[in-house]
Coordinates of C-alpha atoms and ligand atoms in Angstrom, one line a residue:
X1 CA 0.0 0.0 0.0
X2 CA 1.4 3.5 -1.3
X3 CA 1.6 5.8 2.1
X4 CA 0.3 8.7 1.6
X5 CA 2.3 12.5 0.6
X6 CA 2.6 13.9 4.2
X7 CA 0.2 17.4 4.4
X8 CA 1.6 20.2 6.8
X9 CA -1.2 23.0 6.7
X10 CA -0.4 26.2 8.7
X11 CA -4.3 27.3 9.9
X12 CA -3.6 31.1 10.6
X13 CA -7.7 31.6 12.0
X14 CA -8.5 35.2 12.5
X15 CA -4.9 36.4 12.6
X16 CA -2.8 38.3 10.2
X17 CA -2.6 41.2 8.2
X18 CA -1.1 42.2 4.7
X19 CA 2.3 43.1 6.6
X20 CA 1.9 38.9 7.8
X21 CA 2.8 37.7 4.0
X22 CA 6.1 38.1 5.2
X23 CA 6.0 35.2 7.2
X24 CA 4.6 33.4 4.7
X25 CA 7.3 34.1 2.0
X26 CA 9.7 33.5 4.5
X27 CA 8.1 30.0 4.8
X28 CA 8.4 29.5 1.5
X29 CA 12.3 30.3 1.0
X30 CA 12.8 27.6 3.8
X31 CA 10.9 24.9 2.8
X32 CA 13.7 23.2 0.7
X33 CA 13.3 19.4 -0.2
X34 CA 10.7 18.8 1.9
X35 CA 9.2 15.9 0.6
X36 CA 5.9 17.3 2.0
X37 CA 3.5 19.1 0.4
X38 CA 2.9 22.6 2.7
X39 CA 0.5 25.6 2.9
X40 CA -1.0 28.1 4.7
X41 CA -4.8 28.8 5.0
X42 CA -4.6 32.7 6.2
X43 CA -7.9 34.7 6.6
X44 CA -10.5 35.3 3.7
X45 CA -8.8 38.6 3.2
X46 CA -5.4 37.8 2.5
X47 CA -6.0 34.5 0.5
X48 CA -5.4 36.3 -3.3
X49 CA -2.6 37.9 -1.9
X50 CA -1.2 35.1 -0.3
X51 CA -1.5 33.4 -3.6
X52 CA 0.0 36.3 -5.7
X53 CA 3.4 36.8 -3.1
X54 CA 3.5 33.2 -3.4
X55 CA 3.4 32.3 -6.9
X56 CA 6.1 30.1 -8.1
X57 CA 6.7 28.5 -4.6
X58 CA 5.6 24.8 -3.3
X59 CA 3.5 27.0 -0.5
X60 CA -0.2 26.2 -1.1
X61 CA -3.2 28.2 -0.2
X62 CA -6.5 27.2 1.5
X63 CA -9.1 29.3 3.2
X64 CA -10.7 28.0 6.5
X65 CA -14.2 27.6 5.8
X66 CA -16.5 28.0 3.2
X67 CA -20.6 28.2 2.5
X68 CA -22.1 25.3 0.6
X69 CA -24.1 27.2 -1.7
X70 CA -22.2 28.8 -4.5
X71 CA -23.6 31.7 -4.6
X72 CA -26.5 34.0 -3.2
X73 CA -27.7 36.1 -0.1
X74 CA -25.5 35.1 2.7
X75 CA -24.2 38.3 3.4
X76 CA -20.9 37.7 4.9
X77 CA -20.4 34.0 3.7
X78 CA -18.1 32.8 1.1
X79 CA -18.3 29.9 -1.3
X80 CA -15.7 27.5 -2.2
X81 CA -15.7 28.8 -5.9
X82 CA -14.7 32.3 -4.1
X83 CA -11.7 30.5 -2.5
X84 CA -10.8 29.0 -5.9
X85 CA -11.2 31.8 -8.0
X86 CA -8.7 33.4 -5.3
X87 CA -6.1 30.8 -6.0
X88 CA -6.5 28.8 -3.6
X89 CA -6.3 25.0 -3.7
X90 CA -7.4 23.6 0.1
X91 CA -10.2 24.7 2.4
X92 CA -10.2 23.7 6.0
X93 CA -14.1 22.3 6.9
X94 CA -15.2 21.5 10.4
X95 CA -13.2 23.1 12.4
X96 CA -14.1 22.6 16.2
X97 CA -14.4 26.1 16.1
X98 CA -16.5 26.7 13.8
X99 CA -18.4 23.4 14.8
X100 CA -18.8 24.5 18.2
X101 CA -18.6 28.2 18.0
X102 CA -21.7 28.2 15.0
X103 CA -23.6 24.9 15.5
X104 CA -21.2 23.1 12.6
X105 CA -23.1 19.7 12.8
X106 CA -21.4 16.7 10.5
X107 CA -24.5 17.3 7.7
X108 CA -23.5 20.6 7.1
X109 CA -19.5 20.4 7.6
X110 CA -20.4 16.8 4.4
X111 CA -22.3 19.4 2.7
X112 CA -19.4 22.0 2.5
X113 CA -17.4 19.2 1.5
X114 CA -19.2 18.7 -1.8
X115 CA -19.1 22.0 -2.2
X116 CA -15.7 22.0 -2.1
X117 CA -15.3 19.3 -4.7
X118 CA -17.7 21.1 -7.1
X119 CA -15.3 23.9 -6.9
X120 CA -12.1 21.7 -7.4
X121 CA -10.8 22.4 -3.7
X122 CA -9.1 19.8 -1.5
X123 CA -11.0 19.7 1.5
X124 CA -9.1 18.9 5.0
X125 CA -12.2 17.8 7.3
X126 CA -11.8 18.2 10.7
X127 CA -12.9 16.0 13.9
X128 CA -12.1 15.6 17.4
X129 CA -13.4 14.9 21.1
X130 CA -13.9 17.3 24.1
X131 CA -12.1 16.5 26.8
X132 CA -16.0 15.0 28.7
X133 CA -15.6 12.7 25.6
X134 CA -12.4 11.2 26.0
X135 CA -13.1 11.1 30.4
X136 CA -16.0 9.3 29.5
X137 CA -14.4 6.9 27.1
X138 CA -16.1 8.3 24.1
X139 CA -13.1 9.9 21.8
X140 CA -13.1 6.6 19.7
X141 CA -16.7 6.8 18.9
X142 CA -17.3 10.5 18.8
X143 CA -14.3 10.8 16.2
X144 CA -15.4 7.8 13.6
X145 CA -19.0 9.1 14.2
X146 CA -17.7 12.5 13.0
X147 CA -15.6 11.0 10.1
X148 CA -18.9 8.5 9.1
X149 CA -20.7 11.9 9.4
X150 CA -18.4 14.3 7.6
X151 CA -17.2 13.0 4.7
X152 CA -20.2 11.9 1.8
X153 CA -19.7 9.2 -0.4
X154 CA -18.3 11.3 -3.6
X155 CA -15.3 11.6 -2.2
X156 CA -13.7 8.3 -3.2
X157 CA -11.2 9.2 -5.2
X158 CA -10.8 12.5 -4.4
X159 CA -7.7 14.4 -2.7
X160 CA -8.7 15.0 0.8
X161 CA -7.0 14.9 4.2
X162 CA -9.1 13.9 7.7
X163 CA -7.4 16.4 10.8
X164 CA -8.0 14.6 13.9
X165 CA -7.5 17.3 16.5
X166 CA -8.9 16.9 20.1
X167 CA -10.7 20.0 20.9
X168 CA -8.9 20.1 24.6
X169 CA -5.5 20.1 22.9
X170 CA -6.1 23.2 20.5
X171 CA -4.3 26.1 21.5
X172 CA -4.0 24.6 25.4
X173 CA -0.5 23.2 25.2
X174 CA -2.1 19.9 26.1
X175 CA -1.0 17.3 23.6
X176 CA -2.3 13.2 23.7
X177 CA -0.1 10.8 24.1
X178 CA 1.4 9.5 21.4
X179 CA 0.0 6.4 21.6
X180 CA -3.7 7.9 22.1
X181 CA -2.8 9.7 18.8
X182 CA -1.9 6.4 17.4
X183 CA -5.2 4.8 18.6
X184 CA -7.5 7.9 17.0
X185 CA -5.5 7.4 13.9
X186 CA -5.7 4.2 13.5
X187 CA -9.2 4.0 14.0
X188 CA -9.8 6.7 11.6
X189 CA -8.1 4.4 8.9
X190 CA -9.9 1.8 10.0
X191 CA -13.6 4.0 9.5
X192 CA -11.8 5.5 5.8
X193 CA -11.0 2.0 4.6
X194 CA -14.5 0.6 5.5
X195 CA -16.5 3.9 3.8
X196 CA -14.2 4.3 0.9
X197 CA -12.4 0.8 0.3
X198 CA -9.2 0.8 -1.7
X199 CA -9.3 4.6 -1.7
X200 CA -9.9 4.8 2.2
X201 CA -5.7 4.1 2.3
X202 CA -4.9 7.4 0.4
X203 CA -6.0 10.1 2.3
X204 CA -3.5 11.7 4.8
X205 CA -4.8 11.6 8.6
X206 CA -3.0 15.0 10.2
X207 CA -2.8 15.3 14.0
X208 CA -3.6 18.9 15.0
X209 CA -3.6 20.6 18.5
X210 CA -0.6 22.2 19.8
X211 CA 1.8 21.0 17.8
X212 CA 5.5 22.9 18.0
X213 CA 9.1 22.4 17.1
X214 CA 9.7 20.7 19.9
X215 CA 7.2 18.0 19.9
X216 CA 7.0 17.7 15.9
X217 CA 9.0 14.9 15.3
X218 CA 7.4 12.7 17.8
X219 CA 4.0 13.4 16.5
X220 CA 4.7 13.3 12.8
X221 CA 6.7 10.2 13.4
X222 CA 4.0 8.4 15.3
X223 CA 1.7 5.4 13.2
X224 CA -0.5 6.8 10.6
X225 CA 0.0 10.4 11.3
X226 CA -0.1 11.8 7.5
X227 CA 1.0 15.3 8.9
X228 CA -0.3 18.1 10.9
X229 CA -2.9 21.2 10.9
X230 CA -1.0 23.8 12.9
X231 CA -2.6 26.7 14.4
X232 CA -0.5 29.0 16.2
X233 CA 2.8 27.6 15.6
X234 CA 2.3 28.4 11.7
X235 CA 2.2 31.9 12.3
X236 CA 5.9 32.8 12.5
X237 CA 8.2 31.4 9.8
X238 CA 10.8 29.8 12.2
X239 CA 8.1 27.9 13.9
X240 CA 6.3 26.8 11.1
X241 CA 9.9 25.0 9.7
X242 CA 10.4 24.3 12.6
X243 CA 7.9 21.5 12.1
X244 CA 8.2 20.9 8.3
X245 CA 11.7 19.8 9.2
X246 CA 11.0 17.6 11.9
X247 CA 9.0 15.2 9.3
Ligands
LIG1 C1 -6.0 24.5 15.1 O1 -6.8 25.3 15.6 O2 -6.3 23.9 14.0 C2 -4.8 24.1 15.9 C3 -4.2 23.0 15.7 O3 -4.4 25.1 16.8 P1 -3.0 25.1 17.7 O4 -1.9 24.4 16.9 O5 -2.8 26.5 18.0 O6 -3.4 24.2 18.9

């Protein structure tokens, strides 16, 4: 079975102005042979120009959410063909954030996803557990329940990545062990390979939630950890390769 390319995505969330590209570009310059593939998925606003300063570079674009209609009266929303026509080539969907913050149940977060198909975007689907979840020994179930939930049945074939990322490890410090982040990922496999057969091997499975320099290689190095969906850490340049170059 062909593993699959590693996926390092640098989730920037409502942080960073036009002076941040910088950090980006830097990025960029430092990535040298990486064999993963890398990008940042910086606020709505900056996404064109993020594509334009890095044109000719192996840094990728995404945006963090989309809408699933393509167009119409959803003042404030964007679509996925938005993020496209933008440049950009990922969108993170169902982000615990956004799930939790603005009622993001899995029907919706599956309905993005085809939206972000339609428009040609690779979608990076997000689950994960509360920390009541995991006490009461639900993490296994809530996360496969999410992925069953998440991702519709159009999707074989596609490029997409799953982030399993525990809600109480985002932006705490807290990190699972690595063997519980072995156990998530494995099951998530597991749920992929049942849904989508063959195809259900292909997809990367990124661990997200505090991940730094300094605890990078562990995580990425851990059983069927495809990569990682970095929030704060992907901010600053030095960071960010900190953790590219710990894979
Ligand atoms: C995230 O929000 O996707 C994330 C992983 O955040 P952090 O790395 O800051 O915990």
């Amino acid at each position: 079975m062909t593993k699959p390319t590693p996926l390092i995505a640098g989730n920037w969330k409502m942080n960073g102005l036009a002076a941040s590209l910088a950090e980006a570009k830097a990025t960029a310059a430092g990535l040298g042979d990486t064999t993963a593939r890398v990008a940042i998925c910086p606020p709505a606003t900056l996404v064109a120009q993020a594509v334009y300063a890095l044109k000719g570079t192996r840094l990728a674009v995404g945006g963090q959410d989309c809408r699933a209609e393509a167009s119409g009266a959803y003042t404030g929303d964007i679509a996925a063909e938005m993020l496209a026509d933008a440049g950009a080539t990922l969108v993170i969907l169902g982000h615990s954030e956004r799930r939790a913050g603005y009622g993001e149940t899995d029907a919706l977060v599956a309905s993005k996803v085809q939206a972000a198909l339609r428009a040609g975007l690779e979608p990076i689907v997000c689950v994960g557990e509360t920390l009541e979840e995991r006490k009461a020994g639900q993490a296994l179930a809530v996360v496969t329940g999410q992925v069953r939930g998440s991702l519709p049945a159009d999707l074989a074939g596609k490029a997409f990545a799953v982030a399993y990322e525990p809600v109480w490890a985002i932006g705490t410090g807290l990190t699972p062990s690595t063997a519980e982040i072995e156990e998530v990922h494995q099951a998530i496999r597991a749920t992929l390979t049942e849904v989508f057969g063959a195809h259900g091997a292909t997809p990367p499975i990124l661990y997200g939630g505090s991940v730094k320099p300094s605890n990078a290689a562990e995580i990425l190095h851990a059983s069927e950890v495809g990569g990682a969906l970095v929030g704060g850490a992907s901010l600053k340049a030095e960071d960010f390769l900190g953790i590219i170059r710990a894979l």
